Amino acid sequence: MAARRGPGRQMAGYWEFPGGKIEPGETPQVALVRELREELLTDAEVGEFVGRGVFDYPFGRVILDAYFCKLVGAEPRLTEHVEFRWLGVDELDSIEWAPADVPIIGQIRQILG
Ligand SMILES: Nc1nc2c([nH]c(=O)n2[C@H]2C[C@H](O)[C@@H](COP(=O)(O)OP(=O)(O)OP(=O)(O)O)O2)c(=O)[nH]1
């Protein structure tokens, strides 16, 4: 699932994986479930680690850890993003991913392709 960042924020218009920053005391998995509740209004089961992307943006370094997830419960509804798409492996290049995501797209292609 790819989600497009809305206007007027860092990385506006780029596509990314739903998620967000880990808060103090959280594991990555707990943070991800919380962020998906906030951003998609649905619950998720976090699975295997996919990979890490690191990118130095003008505003700082992003270290992006990606996990496979299964969305459970309600259909996703966007609260922050402007659009989402489910993409097959052969469609991963059809959108403009945030730079930190590019290595992770390669990992997904290797694992699922
Ligand atoms: N969630 C997510 N963030 C990504 C991806 N790729 C990428 O470069 N980022 C960047 C965008 C943000 O600068 C940062 C994640 O921050 P965030 O989603 O918790 O918060 P945000 O910047 O939207 O908003 P704020 O809380 O900083 O105001 O990482 C991605 O695939 N998913």
Coordinates of N, CA, C and O and ligand atoms in Angstrom, one line a residue:
M1 N 0.8 -1.2 0.0 CA 0.0 0.0 0.0 C 0.9 1.2 0.0 O 1.8 1.4 0.8
A2 N 0.6 2.1 -0.9 CA 1.3 3.4 -1.0 C 0.4 4.5 -0.7 O -0.8 4.5 -1.1
A3 N 0.8 5.5 0.0 CA 0.0 6.7 0.4 C 0.7 8.0 0.0 O 1.9 8.1 0.1
R4 N -0.1 8.9 -0.6 CA 0.5 10.1 -1.1 C 0.4 11.3 0.0 O -0.7 11.5 0.5
R5 N 1.6 11.9 0.2 CA 1.6 13.0 1.2 C 0.9 14.2 0.7 O 1.0 14.5 -0.5
G6 N 0.2 14.9 1.5 CA -0.6 16.0 1.1 C 0.2 17.3 0.9 O 1.4 17.3 1.3
P7 N -0.4 18.3 0.4 CA 0.4 19.6 0.2 C 0.7 20.3 1.5 O 0.1 20.0 2.5
G8 N 1.7 21.1 1.5 CA 2.1 22.0 2.6 C 2.8 21.3 3.7 O 2.9 21.8 4.8
R9 N 3.4 20.1 3.4 CA 4.2 19.4 4.4 C 5.5 19.0 3.8 O 5.7 19.1 2.6
Q10 N 6.5 18.6 4.7 CA 7.7 18.0 4.1 C 7.4 16.9 3.1 O 6.5 16.1 3.4
M11 N 8.1 16.8 2.0 CA 7.9 15.7 1.1 C 6.5 15.7 0.5 O 6.0 14.7 0.1
A12 N 5.9 16.9 0.3 CA 4.6 17.0 -0.2 C 4.5 16.3 -1.6 O 5.4 16.6 -2.4
G13 N 3.5 15.6 -1.8 CA 3.3 15.0 -3.2 C 3.9 13.6 -3.4 O 3.6 12.9 -4.3
Y14 N 5.0 13.3 -2.6 CA 5.6 12.0 -2.7 C 4.8 10.9 -2.2 O 4.0 11.1 -1.3
W15 N 5.0 9.7 -2.7 CA 4.4 8.5 -2.1 C 5.2 7.9 -1.1 O 6.5 7.9 -1.2
E16 N 4.6 7.3 -0.1 CA 5.4 6.7 1.0 C 4.5 5.5 1.5 O 3.4 5.3 1.1
F17 N 5.1 4.8 2.5 CA 4.4 3.8 3.2 C 3.8 4.5 4.4 O 4.5 5.2 5.1
P18 N 2.5 4.2 4.7 CA 1.9 4.7 5.9 C 2.8 4.3 7.1 O 3.4 3.2 7.1
G19 N 2.9 5.1 8.1 CA 3.7 4.9 9.3 C 4.2 6.2 9.8 O 3.6 7.2 9.5
G20 N 5.2 6.2 10.6 CA 5.7 7.4 11.2 C 6.7 7.2 12.3 O 7.2 6.1 12.4
K21 N 7.0 8.3 13.0 CA 8.2 8.2 13.9 C 7.9 7.4 15.1 O 6.8 7.5 15.7
I22 N 8.9 6.7 15.6 CA 8.8 5.9 16.8 C 8.9 6.9 18.0 O 9.8 7.8 18.1
E23 N 8.0 6.8 19.0 CA 8.0 7.6 20.2 C 8.8 6.9 21.3 O 8.9 5.7 21.2
P24 N 9.3 7.7 22.2 CA 10.1 7.0 23.3 C 9.3 5.9 24.0 O 8.1 6.0 24.2
G25 N 10.0 4.8 24.2 CA 9.4 3.6 24.8 C 8.7 2.7 23.9 O 8.3 1.6 24.3
E26 N 8.5 3.1 22.6 CA 7.8 2.2 21.7 C 8.8 1.2 21.0 O 9.9 1.6 20.6
T27 N 8.3 0.0 20.7 CA 9.0 -0.8 19.7 C 8.6 -0.3 18.4 O 7.5 0.3 18.2
P28 N 9.3 -0.7 17.3 CA 8.9 -0.4 16.0 C 7.5 -0.9 15.7 O 6.7 -0.2 15.0
Q29 N 7.2 -2.1 16.1 CA 5.9 -2.7 15.8 C 4.8 -1.9 16.5 O 3.7 -1.7 15.9
V30 N 5.0 -1.6 17.8 CA 3.9 -0.8 18.5 C 3.7 0.6 17.8 O 2.6 1.0 17.7
A31 N 4.8 1.2 17.4 CA 4.7 2.5 16.8 C 3.9 2.4 15.5 O 3.1 3.2 15.1
L32 N 4.2 1.3 14.7 CA 3.5 1.1 13.4 C 2.0 0.9 13.6 O 1.2 1.5 12.9
V33 N 1.7 0.1 14.6 CA 0.2 -0.1 14.8 C -0.4 1.2 15.2 O -1.5 1.5 14.7
R34 N 0.2 2.0 16.0 CA -0.4 3.3 16.4 C -0.5 4.2 15.2 O -1.5 4.8 15.0
E35 N 0.6 4.3 14.4 CA 0.5 5.2 13.3 C -0.5 4.8 12.3 O -1.2 5.6 11.7
L36 N -0.7 3.4 12.0 CA -1.7 3.0 11.1 C -3.1 3.3 11.6 O -4.0 3.6 10.8
R37 N -3.3 3.2 12.9 CA -4.6 3.6 13.5 C -4.8 5.0 13.2 O -5.9 5.4 12.8
E38 N -3.8 5.9 13.4 CA -4.0 7.3 13.3 C -4.2 7.7 11.8 O -5.0 8.5 11.5
E39 N -3.4 7.1 10.9 CA -3.4 7.5 9.5 C -4.5 6.8 8.7 O -4.9 7.3 7.6
L40 N -4.9 5.6 9.0 CA -5.8 4.8 8.2 C -7.0 4.3 8.9 O -7.9 3.7 8.4
L41 N -7.1 4.7 10.2 CA -8.3 4.3 11.0 C -8.6 2.8 11.0 O -9.8 2.4 10.9
T42 N -7.5 2.0 11.0 CA -7.7 0.6 11.0 C -6.6 -0.1 11.8 O -5.6 0.6 12.1
D43 N -6.8 -1.4 12.1 CA -5.8 -2.1 12.9 C -5.0 -2.9 11.9 O -5.4 -3.3 10.8
A44 N -3.8 -3.3 12.5 CA -2.8 -4.0 11.6 C -2.1 -5.0 12.5 O -1.9 -4.8 13.7
E45 N -1.7 -6.1 11.9 CA -0.8 -7.1 12.5 C 0.5 -6.9 11.7 O 0.6 -7.0 10.5
V46 N 1.5 -6.7 12.5 CA 2.9 -6.4 11.9 C 3.6 -7.8 11.8 O 3.7 -8.6 12.7
G47 N 4.1 -8.0 10.6 CA 4.9 -9.2 10.3 C 6.3 -9.0 10.1 O 7.0 -8.2 10.9
E48 N 6.9 -9.6 9.1 CA 8.4 -9.7 8.9 C 8.9 -8.3 8.6 O 8.3 -7.5 7.9
F49 N 10.2 -8.1 9.0 CA 10.9 -6.9 8.6 C 11.2 -7.0 7.1 O 11.6 -8.1 6.6
V50 N 11.1 -5.9 6.4 CA 11.3 -5.9 4.9 C 12.7 -5.3 4.7 O 13.5 -5.9 3.9
G51 N 13.1 -4.2 5.3 CA 14.4 -3.6 5.0 C 14.4 -2.2 5.5 O 13.5 -1.6 6.0
R52 N 15.6 -1.6 5.3 CA 15.9 -0.2 5.9 C 16.3 0.7 4.7 O 17.1 0.3 3.9
G53 N 15.8 1.9 4.7 CA 16.2 2.9 3.8 C 16.7 4.1 4.6 O 16.1 4.5 5.6
V54 N 17.8 4.7 4.2 CA 18.4 5.8 4.9 C 18.6 6.9 3.9 O 19.2 6.7 2.8
F55 N 18.1 8.1 4.2 CA 18.3 9.2 3.3 C 18.5 10.6 4.1 O 17.7 10.8 5.0
D56 N 19.4 11.3 3.6 CA 19.7 12.7 4.2 C 18.9 13.7 3.5 O 19.3 14.2 2.4
Y57 N 17.8 14.1 4.0 CA 17.0 15.2 3.4 C 17.5 16.5 3.9 O 18.3 16.6 4.9
P58 N 17.1 17.6 3.3 CA 17.5 18.9 3.8 C 17.2 19.2 5.2 O 17.8 19.9 6.0
F59 N 16.1 18.6 5.7 CA 15.6 18.8 7.1 C 16.2 17.8 8.1 O 15.9 17.8 9.2
G60 N 17.0 16.8 7.6 CA 17.6 15.8 8.5 C 17.6 14.4 7.9 O 17.0 14.2 6.8
R61 N 18.2 13.5 8.7 CA 18.3 12.1 8.2 C 17.0 11.3 8.6 O 16.6 11.4 9.7
V62 N 16.5 10.6 7.6 CA 15.4 9.7 7.9 C 15.9 8.3 7.8 O 16.6 7.9 6.8
I63 N 15.7 7.5 8.9 CA 16.0 6.1 8.9 C 14.7 5.4 8.9 O 13.9 5.4 9.8
L64 N 14.4 4.7 7.7 CA 13.1 4.2 7.5 C 13.1 2.6 7.6 O 13.8 2.0 6.7
D65 N 12.5 2.0 8.5 CA 12.4 0.6 8.7 C 11.0 0.2 8.2 O 10.0 0.7 8.8
A66 N 11.0 -0.8 7.3 CA 9.7 -1.2 6.7 C 9.4 -2.6 7.2 O 10.3 -3.5 7.2
Y67 N 8.1 -2.9 7.5 CA 7.6 -4.2 7.9 C 6.4 -4.6 7.0 O 5.6 -3.7 6.7
F68 N 6.3 -5.8 6.7 CA 5.1 -6.3 6.1 C 4.0 -6.2 7.2 O 4.2 -6.4 8.4
C69 N 2.8 -5.9 6.7 CA 1.6 -5.8 7.7 C 0.4 -6.4 7.0 O 0.3 -6.4 5.8
K70 N -0.5 -6.9 7.9 CA -1.8 -7.3 7.4 C -2.8 -6.3 8.0 O -2.8 -6.2 9.3
L71 N -3.6 -5.7 7.2 CA -4.6 -4.8 7.7 C -5.8 -5.6 8.1 O -6.3 -6.5 7.3
V72 N -6.3 -5.4 9.3 CA -7.4 -6.2 9.8 C -8.5 -5.2 10.3 O -8.1 -4.1 10.8
G73 N -9.7 -5.6 10.1 CA -10.8 -4.7 10.6 C -11.3 -3.8 9.5 O -11.4 -4.2 8.3
A74 N -11.5 -2.6 9.8 CA -12.2 -1.6 8.9 C -11.4 -1.4 7.7 O -10.1 -1.4 7.7
E75 N -12.1 -1.0 6.6 CA -11.4 -0.6 5.4 C -10.6 0.7 5.7 O -11.1 1.5 6.4
P76 N -9.4 0.9 5.1 CA -8.7 2.1 5.4 C -9.4 3.3 5.0 O -10.0 3.4 3.9
R77 N -9.3 4.3 5.9 CA -9.8 5.7 5.5 C -8.7 6.7 5.8 O -8.1 6.6 6.9
L78 N -8.4 7.6 4.9 CA -7.2 8.4 5.1 C -7.6 9.6 6.0 O -8.6 10.3 5.8
T79 N -6.6 9.9 6.9 CA -6.8 11.1 7.8 C -5.7 12.1 7.4 O -5.9 13.3 7.7
E80 N -4.6 11.7 6.9 CA -3.5 12.7 6.6 C -3.1 12.7 5.1 O -2.7 13.7 4.6
H81 N -3.1 11.6 4.5 CA -2.7 11.5 3.1 C -3.9 11.9 2.2 O -5.0 11.9 2.6
V82 N -3.5 12.2 0.9 CA -4.5 12.6 0.0 C -5.0 11.5 -0.9 O -6.1 11.6 -1.5
E83 N -4.3 10.4 -1.0 CA -4.7 9.3 -1.8 C -3.9 8.0 -1.4 O -2.8 8.1 -0.9
F84 N -4.5 6.8 -1.6 CA -3.7 5.6 -1.4 C -4.0 4.7 -2.6 O -5.0 4.7 -3.2
R85 N -3.0 3.8 -2.8 CA -3.1 2.8 -3.9 C -2.5 1.5 -3.4 O -1.5 1.5 -2.7
W86 N -3.2 0.4 -3.8 CA -2.6 -0.9 -3.6 C -1.9 -1.2 -4.9 O -2.5 -1.2 -6.0
L87 N -0.6 -1.6 -4.8 CA 0.2 -1.8 -6.0 C 0.7 -3.3 -6.0 O 1.1 -3.8 -5.0
G88 N 0.6 -3.9 -7.2 CA 1.3 -5.2 -7.4 C 2.8 -4.9 -7.6 O 3.2 -3.8 -7.8
V89 N 3.6 -6.0 -7.5 CA 5.0 -5.9 -7.6 C 5.4 -5.2 -8.9 O 6.3 -4.4 -9.0
D90 N 4.6 -5.6 -10.0 CA 4.9 -5.0 -11.3 C 4.5 -3.6 -11.5 O 4.7 -2.9 -12.5
E91 N 3.9 -3.0 -10.4 CA 3.4 -1.6 -10.5 C 4.2 -0.7 -9.6 O 3.9 0.5 -9.5
L92 N 5.2 -1.2 -9.0 CA 5.9 -0.4 -7.9 C 6.6 0.8 -8.5 O 6.8 1.8 -7.8
D93 N 6.9 0.8 -9.8 CA 7.6 1.9 -10.4 C 6.6 2.9 -11.0 O 7.1 3.9 -11.6
S94 N 5.4 2.8 -10.8 CA 4.4 3.6 -11.4 C 4.1 4.9 -10.6 O 3.4 5.8 -11.1
I95 N 4.8 5.1 -9.5 CA 4.6 6.3 -8.7 C 5.9 6.8 -8.2 O 6.9 6.1 -8.3
E96 N 5.9 8.1 -7.7 CA 7.2 8.7 -7.3 C 7.4 8.5 -5.8 O 6.8 9.3 -5.0
W97 N 8.2 7.5 -5.4 CA 8.4 7.2 -4.0 C 9.3 8.3 -3.4 O 10.2 8.8 -4.0
A98 N 9.1 8.5 -2.1 CA 10.1 9.4 -1.4 C 11.5 8.7 -1.5 O 11.6 7.5 -1.5
P99 N 12.5 9.5 -1.5 CA 13.9 8.9 -1.8 C 14.3 7.8 -0.7 O 14.9 6.8 -1.1
A100 N 13.9 8.0 0.5 CA 14.2 7.0 1.5 C 13.6 5.6 1.3 O 14.0 4.6 1.8
D101 N 12.5 5.6 0.5 CA 11.8 4.4 0.2 C 12.4 3.5 -0.9 O 12.1 2.3 -1.0
V102 N 13.3 4.1 -1.7 CA 13.7 3.5 -2.9 C 14.4 2.1 -2.7 O 14.1 1.1 -3.3
P103 N 15.4 2.1 -1.7 CA 16.0 0.8 -1.4 C 15.0 -0.3 -0.9 O 15.1 -1.5 -1.2
I104 N 13.9 0.2 -0.2 CA 12.9 -0.7 0.3 C 12.1 -1.3 -0.9 O 11.7 -2.5 -0.9
I105 N 11.8 -0.5 -1.9 CA 11.1 -1.0 -3.0 C 12.0 -2.1 -3.7 O 11.4 -3.2 -4.1
G106 N 13.3 -1.9 -3.7 CA 14.1 -3.0 -4.3 C 14.0 -4.3 -3.4 O 14.0 -5.4 -4.0
Q107 N 14.0 -4.1 -2.1 CA 13.9 -5.3 -1.2 C 12.5 -6.0 -1.5 O 12.5 -7.2 -1.6
I108 N 11.5 -5.2 -1.6 CA 10.2 -5.9 -1.9 C 10.2 -6.6 -3.2 O 9.6 -7.7 -3.3
R109 N 10.8 -6.0 -4.2 CA 10.8 -6.7 -5.5 C 11.6 -8.0 -5.4 O 11.2 -9.0 -6.0
Q110 N 12.7 -8.0 -4.6 CA 13.4 -9.2 -4.4 C 12.6 -10.3 -3.7 O 12.7 -11.5 -4.0
I111 N 11.9 -9.9 -2.6 CA 11.2 -10.8 -1.8 C 10.0 -11.4 -2.5 O 9.7 -12.6 -2.4
L112 N 9.2 -10.5 -3.1 CA 7.9 -10.9 -3.7 C 8.0 -11.1 -5.2 O 7.0 -11.7 -5.8
G113 N 9.0 -10.6 -5.9 CA 9.0 -10.6 -7.3 C 9.2 -11.9 -8.0 O 9.5 -12.9 -7.4
Ligands
LIG1 N1 5.8 7.3 7.3 C1 6.7 7.4 6.3 N2 7.6 8.5 6.3 C2 8.5 8.6 5.4 C3 8.6 7.6 4.4 N3 9.6 7.9 3.5 C4 10.1 9.1 4.0 O1 11.1 9.7 3.5 N4 9.5 9.5 5.1 C5 9.8 10.7 5.9 C6 8.7 11.7 5.9 C7 8.8 12.4 7.2 O2 9.8 13.4 7.1 C8 9.3 11.2 8.1 C9 8.2 10.5 8.9 O3 7.6 11.4 9.7 P1 6.1 11.2 10.2 O4 5.3 10.6 9.1 O5 6.1 10.6 11.5 O6 5.7 12.7 10.4 P2 5.5 13.9 9.4 O7 6.8 14.4 8.8 O8 4.5 13.4 8.4 O9 4.9 14.9 10.3 P3 5.5 15.5 11.7 O10 5.0 14.6 12.8 O11 7.0 15.5 11.6 O12 4.9 16.8 11.8 O13 10.0 10.3 7.2 C10 7.7 6.5 4.4 O14 7.7 5.6 3.5 N5 6.8 6.5 5.4

